[in-house]
Coordinates of C-alpha atoms (C1' of nucleotides) in Angstrom, one line a residue:
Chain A
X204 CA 39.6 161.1 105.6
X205 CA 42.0 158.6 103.9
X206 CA 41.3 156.1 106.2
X207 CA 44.8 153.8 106.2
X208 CA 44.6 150.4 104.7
X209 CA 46.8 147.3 106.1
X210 CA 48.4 145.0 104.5
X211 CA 45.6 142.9 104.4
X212 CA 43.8 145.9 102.7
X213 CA 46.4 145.6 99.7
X214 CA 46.5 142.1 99.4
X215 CA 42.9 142.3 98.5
X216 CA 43.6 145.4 96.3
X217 CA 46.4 143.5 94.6
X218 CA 44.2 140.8 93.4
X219 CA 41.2 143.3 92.2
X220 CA 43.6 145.1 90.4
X221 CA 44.5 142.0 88.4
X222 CA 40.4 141.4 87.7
X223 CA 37.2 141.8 89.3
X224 CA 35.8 139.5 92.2
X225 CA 33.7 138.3 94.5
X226 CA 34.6 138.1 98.2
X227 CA 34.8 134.2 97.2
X228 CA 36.7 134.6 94.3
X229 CA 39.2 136.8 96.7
X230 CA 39.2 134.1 99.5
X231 CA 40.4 131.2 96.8
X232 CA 43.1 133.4 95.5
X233 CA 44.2 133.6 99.1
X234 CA 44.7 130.5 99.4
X235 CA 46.6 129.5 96.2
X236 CA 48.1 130.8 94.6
X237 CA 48.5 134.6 96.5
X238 CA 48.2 131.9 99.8
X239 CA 52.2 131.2 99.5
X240 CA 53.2 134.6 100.3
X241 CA 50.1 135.7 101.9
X242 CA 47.1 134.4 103.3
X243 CA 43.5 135.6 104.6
X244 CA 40.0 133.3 105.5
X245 CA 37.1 134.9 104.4
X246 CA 35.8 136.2 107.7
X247 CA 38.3 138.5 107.2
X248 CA 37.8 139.0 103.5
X249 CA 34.5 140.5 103.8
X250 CA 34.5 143.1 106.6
X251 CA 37.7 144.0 104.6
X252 CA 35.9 144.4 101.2
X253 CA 33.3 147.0 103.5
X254 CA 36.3 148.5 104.9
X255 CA 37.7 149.3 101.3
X256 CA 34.7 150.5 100.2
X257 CA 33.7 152.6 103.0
X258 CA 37.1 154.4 101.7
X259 CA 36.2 154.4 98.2
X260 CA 39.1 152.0 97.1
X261 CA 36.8 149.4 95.9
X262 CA 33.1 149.1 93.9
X263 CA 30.5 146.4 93.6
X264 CA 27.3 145.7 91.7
X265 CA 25.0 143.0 92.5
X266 CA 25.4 139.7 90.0
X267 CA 23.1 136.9 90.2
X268 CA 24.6 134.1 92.1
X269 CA 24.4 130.5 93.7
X270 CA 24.2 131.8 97.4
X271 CA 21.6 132.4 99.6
X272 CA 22.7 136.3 99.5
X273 CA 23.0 139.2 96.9
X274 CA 26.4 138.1 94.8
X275 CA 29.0 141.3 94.3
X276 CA 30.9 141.7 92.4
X277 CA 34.0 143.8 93.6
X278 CA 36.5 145.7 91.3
X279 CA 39.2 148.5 91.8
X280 CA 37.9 152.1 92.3
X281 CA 40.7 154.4 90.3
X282 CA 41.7 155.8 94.1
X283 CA 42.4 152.2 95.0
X284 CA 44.6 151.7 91.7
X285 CA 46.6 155.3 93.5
X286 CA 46.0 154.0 96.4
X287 CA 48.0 150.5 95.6
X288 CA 50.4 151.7 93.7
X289 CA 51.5 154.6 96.1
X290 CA 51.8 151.4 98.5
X291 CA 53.6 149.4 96.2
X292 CA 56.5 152.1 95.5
X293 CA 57.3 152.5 99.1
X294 CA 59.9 150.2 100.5
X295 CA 58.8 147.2 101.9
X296 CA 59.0 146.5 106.0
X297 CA 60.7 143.0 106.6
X298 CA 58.1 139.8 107.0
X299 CA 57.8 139.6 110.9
X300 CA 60.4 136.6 112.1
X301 CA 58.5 134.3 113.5
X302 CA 59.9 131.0 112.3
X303 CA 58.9 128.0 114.6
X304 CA 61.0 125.6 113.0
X305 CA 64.2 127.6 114.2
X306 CA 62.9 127.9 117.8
X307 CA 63.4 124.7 117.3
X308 CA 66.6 124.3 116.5
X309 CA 67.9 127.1 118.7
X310 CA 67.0 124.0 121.5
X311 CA 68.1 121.3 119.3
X312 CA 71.1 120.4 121.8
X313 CA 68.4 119.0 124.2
X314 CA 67.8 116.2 121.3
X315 CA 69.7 113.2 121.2
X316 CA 71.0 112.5 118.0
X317 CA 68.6 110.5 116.1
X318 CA 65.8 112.4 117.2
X319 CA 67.5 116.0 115.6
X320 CA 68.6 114.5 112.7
X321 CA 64.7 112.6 112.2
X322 CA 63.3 116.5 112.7
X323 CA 65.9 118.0 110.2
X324 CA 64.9 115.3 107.7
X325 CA 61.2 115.8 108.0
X326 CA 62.2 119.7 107.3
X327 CA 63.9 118.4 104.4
X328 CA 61.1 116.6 102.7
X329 CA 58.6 119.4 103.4
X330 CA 60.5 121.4 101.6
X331 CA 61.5 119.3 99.0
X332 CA 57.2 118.8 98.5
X333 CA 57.0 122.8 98.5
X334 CA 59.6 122.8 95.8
X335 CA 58.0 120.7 93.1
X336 CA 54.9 122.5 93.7
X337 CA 56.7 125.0 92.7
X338 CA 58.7 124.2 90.1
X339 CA 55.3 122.6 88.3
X340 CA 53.7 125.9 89.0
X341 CA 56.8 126.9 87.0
X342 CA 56.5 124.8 84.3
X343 CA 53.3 125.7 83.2
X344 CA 53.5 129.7 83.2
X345 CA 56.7 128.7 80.9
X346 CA 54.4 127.0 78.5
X347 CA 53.9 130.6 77.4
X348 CA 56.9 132.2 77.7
X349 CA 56.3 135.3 75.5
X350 CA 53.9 136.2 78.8
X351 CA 57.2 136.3 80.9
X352 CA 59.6 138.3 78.4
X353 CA 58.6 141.7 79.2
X354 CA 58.8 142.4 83.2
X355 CA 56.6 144.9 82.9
X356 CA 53.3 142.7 83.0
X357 CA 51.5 140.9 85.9
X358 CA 52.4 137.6 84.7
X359 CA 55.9 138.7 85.0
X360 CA 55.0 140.1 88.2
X361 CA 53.5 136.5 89.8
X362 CA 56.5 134.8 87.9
X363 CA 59.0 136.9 90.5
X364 CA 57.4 136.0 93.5
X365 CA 57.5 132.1 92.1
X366 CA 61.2 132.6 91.4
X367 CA 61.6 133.8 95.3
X368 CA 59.6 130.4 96.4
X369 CA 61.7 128.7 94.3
X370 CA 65.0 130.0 95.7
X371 CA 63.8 130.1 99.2
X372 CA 63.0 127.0 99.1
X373 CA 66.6 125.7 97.7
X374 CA 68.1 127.4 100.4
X375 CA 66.1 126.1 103.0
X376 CA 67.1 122.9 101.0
X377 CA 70.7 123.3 101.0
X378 CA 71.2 124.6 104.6
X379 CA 69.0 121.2 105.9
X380 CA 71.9 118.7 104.2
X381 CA 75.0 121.1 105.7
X382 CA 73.0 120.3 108.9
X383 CA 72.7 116.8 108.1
X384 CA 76.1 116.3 107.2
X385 CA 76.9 117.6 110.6
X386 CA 74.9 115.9 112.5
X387 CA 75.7 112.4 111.1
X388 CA 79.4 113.1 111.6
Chain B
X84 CA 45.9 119.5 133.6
X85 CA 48.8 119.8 131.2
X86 CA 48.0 123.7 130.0
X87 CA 48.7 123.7 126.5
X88 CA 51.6 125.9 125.6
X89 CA 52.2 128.9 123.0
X90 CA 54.8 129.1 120.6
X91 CA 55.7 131.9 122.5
X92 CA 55.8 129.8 125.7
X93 CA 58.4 127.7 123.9
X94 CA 60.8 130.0 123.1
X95 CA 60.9 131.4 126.6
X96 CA 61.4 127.9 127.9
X97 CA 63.9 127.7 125.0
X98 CA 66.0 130.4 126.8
X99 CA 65.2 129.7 130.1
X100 CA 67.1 126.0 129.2
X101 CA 70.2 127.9 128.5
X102 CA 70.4 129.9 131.6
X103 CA 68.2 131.3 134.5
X104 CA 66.8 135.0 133.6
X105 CA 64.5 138.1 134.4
X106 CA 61.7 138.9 132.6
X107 CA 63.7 141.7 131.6
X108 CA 66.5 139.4 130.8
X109 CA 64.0 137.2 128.4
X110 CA 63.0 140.7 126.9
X111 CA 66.3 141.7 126.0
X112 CA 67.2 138.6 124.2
X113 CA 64.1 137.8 122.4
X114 CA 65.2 141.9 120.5
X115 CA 68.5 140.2 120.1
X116 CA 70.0 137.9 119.2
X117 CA 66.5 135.1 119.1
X118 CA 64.7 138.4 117.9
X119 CA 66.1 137.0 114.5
X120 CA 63.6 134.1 114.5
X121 CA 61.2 134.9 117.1
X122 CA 60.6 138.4 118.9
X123 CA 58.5 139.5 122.0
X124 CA 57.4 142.5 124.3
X125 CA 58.1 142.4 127.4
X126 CA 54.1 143.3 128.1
X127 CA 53.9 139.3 126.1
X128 CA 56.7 138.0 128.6
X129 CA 55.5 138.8 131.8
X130 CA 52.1 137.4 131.3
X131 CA 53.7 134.2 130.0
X132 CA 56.0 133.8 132.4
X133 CA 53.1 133.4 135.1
X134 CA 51.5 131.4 132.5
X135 CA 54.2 128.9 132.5
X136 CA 54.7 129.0 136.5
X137 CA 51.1 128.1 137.1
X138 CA 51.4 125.2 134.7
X139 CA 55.0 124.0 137.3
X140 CA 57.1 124.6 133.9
X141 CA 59.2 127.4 135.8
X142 CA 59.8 128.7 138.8
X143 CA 61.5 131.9 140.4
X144 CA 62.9 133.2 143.1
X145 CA 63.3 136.5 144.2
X146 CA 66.4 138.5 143.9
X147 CA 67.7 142.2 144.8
X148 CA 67.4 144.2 142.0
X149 CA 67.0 147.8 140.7
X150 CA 63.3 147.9 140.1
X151 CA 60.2 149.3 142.1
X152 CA 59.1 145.5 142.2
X153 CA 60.4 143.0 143.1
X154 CA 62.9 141.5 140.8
X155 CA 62.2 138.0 139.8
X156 CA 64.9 134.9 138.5
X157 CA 63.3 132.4 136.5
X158 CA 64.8 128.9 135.8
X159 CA 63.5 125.8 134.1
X160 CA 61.8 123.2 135.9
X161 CA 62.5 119.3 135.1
X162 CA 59.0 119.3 133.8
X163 CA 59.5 122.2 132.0
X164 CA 62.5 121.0 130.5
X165 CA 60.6 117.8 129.5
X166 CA 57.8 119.8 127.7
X167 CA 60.6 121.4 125.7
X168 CA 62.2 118.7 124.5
X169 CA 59.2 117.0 123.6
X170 CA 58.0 120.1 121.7
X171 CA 61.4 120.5 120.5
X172 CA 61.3 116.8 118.9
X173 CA 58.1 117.4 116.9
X174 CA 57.9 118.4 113.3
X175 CA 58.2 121.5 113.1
X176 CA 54.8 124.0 111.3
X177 CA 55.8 126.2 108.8
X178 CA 56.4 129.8 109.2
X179 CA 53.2 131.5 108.5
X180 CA 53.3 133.0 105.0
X181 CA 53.2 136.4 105.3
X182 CA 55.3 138.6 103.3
X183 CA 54.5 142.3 102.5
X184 CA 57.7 142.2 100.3
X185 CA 56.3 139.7 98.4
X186 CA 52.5 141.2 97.9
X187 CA 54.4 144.6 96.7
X188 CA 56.1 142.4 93.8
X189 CA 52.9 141.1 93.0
X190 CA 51.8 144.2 92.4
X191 CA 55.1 145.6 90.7
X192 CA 53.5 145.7 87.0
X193 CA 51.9 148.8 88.3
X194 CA 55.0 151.0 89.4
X195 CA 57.3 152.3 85.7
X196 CA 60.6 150.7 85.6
X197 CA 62.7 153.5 87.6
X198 CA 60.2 152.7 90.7
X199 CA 60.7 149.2 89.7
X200 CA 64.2 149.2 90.5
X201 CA 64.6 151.4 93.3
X202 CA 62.1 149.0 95.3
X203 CA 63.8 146.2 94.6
X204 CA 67.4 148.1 95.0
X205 CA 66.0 149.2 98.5
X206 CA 65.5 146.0 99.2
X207 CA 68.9 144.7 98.2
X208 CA 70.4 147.1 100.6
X209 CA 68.4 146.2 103.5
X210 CA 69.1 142.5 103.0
X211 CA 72.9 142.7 102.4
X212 CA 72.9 145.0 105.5
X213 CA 71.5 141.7 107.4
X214 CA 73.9 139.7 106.0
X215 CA 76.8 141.7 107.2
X216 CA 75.1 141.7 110.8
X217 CA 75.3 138.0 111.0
X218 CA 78.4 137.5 109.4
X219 CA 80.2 139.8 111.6
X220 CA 77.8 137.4 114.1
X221 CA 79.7 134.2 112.8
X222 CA 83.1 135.8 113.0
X223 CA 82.8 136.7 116.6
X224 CA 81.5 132.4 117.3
X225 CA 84.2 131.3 115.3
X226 CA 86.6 132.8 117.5
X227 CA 86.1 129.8 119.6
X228 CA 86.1 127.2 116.8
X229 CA 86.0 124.3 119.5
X230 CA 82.4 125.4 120.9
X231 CA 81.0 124.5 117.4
X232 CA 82.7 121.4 116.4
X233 CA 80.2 119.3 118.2
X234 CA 76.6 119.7 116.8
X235 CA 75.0 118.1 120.1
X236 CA 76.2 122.0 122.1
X237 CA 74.0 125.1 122.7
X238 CA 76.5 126.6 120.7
X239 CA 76.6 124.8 117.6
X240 CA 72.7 125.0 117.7
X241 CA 73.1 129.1 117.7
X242 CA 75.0 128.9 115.1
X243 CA 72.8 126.8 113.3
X244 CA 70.4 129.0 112.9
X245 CA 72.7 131.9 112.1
X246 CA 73.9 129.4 109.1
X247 CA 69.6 129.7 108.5
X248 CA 70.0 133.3 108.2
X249 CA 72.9 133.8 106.3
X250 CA 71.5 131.4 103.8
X251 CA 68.3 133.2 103.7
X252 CA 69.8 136.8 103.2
X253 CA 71.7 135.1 100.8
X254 CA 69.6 133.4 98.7
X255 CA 67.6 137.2 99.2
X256 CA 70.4 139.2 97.4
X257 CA 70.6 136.5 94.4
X258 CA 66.9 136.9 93.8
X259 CA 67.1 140.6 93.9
X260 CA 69.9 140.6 91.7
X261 CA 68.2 138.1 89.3
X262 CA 65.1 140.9 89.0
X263 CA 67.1 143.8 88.6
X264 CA 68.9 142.2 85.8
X265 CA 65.9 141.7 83.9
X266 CA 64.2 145.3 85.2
X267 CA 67.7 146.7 83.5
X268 CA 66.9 145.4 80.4
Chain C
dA426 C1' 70.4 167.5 136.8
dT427 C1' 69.5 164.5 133.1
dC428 C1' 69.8 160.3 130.7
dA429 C1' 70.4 155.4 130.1
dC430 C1' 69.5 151.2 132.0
dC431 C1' 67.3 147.9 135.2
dA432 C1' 62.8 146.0 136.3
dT433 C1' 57.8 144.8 136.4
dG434 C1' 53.4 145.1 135.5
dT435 C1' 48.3 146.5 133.2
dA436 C1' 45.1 148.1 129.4
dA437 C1' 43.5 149.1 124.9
dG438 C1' 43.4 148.0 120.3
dC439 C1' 44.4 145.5 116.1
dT440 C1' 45.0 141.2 113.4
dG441 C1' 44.1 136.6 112.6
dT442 C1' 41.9 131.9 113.6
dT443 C1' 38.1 129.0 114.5
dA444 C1' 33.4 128.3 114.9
dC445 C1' 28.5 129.5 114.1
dA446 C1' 24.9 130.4 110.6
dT447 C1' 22.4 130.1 106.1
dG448 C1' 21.1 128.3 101.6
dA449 C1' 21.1 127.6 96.4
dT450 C1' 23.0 124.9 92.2
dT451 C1' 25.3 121.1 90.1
dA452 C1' 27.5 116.7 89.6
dA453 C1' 28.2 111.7 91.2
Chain D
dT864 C1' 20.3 111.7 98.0
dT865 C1' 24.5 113.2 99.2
dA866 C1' 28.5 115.9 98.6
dA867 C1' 31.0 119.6 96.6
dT868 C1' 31.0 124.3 95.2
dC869 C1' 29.3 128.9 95.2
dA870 C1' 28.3 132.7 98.3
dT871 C1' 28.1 136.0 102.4
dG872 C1' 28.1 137.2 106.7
dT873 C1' 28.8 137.4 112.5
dA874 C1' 31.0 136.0 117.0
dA875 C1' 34.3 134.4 120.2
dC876 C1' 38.8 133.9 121.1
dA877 C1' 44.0 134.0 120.8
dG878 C1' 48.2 136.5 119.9
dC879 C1' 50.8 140.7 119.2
dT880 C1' 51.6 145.9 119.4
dT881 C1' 51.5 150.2 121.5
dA882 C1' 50.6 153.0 125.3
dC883 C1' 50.1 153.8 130.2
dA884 C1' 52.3 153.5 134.8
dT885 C1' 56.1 153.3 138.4
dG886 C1' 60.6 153.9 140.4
dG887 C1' 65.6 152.9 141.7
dT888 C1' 70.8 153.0 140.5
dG889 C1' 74.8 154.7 138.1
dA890 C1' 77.2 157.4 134.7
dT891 C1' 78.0 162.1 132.2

DNA sequence: ATCACCATGTAAGCTGTTACATGATTAA
DNA sequence: TTAATCATGTAACAGCTTACATGGTGAT
């Protein structure tokens, strides 16, 4: 009966709980900005969107649209709003460690020098990128700062998982130039 | 010719370079202590393992053992070795962005504040936890401070990415303690 | 005797990626 | 007219998880 949902399920829930959307609209927000923390193609976001509904978590109604198909329009059922936020109070299971990059450097000894510090440094710069993304992303949700004063709203809510960018990002940062300093001893 | 090889294929290879093993062997460390940064069944290592003998990047022989089948001791080729450094050299992909913690933040506006807190509480917990795992990890290296003074040693490599994860739990607990400050208005 | 550990494999199912398939509207 | 954007779906494949299957040795 209730059929369970994965986490792809509430990713999509998440997002239609914020506002209604097509299974395009959906797609785009999993790319950026929901993409930095999760992401889904839309061959997945569609037999998903059937799932959901098939359990009553989500609606539609047909909109007129630019494709060659009936547009819908998706939005939250009030069982889906349960549904979410049951989810959401449960403690969360860790992200799945799969990192490549420290695969990498758990065989960095087979590197000569120059070559592990040239991979450490390429690390570095990706992350430094990632970080001003982020910290413009910052910027402009601080243009209204009164949205970000009560942490009770959604905007506080996308703010958090910035912050968490942000830091992971500084300490992926920090940890590259202790292993630089090492390695150019 | 030159079978292209998983990520998964890597890290075997990536243990294999340190020391001949079983698949049971392989097994056992990918759960601990590379189950920090990568993890594997043994149902995914066996198969792989044959994998990478048919493409000549390892080879066994056959050993007494206390299994039903025979037991099998893998070692690195010199072409295996090769394709690891190679791979090893090469910019490294991001981890795959996939973070259920994360999609339950973006969702927090929907739990009241108590819920609020003990999520993110829980969470705490389970990361300083972590943290206490690897230092007690670093303690136990450090016993033999001379195996980590030069970065071009397996060992300092280990302990390189232990640094990673320390840093990462880390820079965890400072977020968490950042949004509980401002969920405890 | 029973349990933990050693040891290797296969099969079924779920999740995610890449490719296939179609077609209208709007801006350069 | 050509490309980008809107819009929805299916199919094939790769990777990972869970369950099935077998059986020997050594410690409690």
């Amino acid at each position: 009966m209730t059929a369970s949902t994965s986490s792809l399920g509430y990713a999509v829930l998440g997002l239609l709980a914020r506002s209604a959307a097509t299974g395009y609209d959906l797609t785009r927000r999993m790319h950026r900005p929901v993409g930095w923390f999760w992401t889904a193609a839309h061959s997945q976001v569609y037999p998903e969107l059937a799932r959901l509904e098939s359990g009553g978590l989500v609606e539609h109604d047909v909109v007129e649209g630019a494709g060659p198909r009936p547009t819908k329009r998706y939005r939250l059922t009030r069982a889906g709003r349960v549904r979410l936020r049951d989810w959401v109070a449960e403690p969360a299971e860790r992200a799945p460690d799969r990192d490549p990059l420290m695969l990498k450097v758990y065989s960095l000894w087979l590197l000569d020098r120059p070559q592990a510090v040239a991979l450490v440094e390429a690390t570095r710069t990706d992350h430094a990128a990632r970080l001003e993304v982020y910290a413009a992303q910052e910027r402009e949700m601080q243009a209204r700062p009164e949205a970000l004063a009560d942490p009770g709203t959604r905007e506080f809510a996308a703010w958090a998982t910035l912050r968490a960018g942000i830091s992971f990002e500084q300490h992926r940062l920090d940890w590259c130039d202790w292993l630089l300093a090492r390695l150019r001893d």
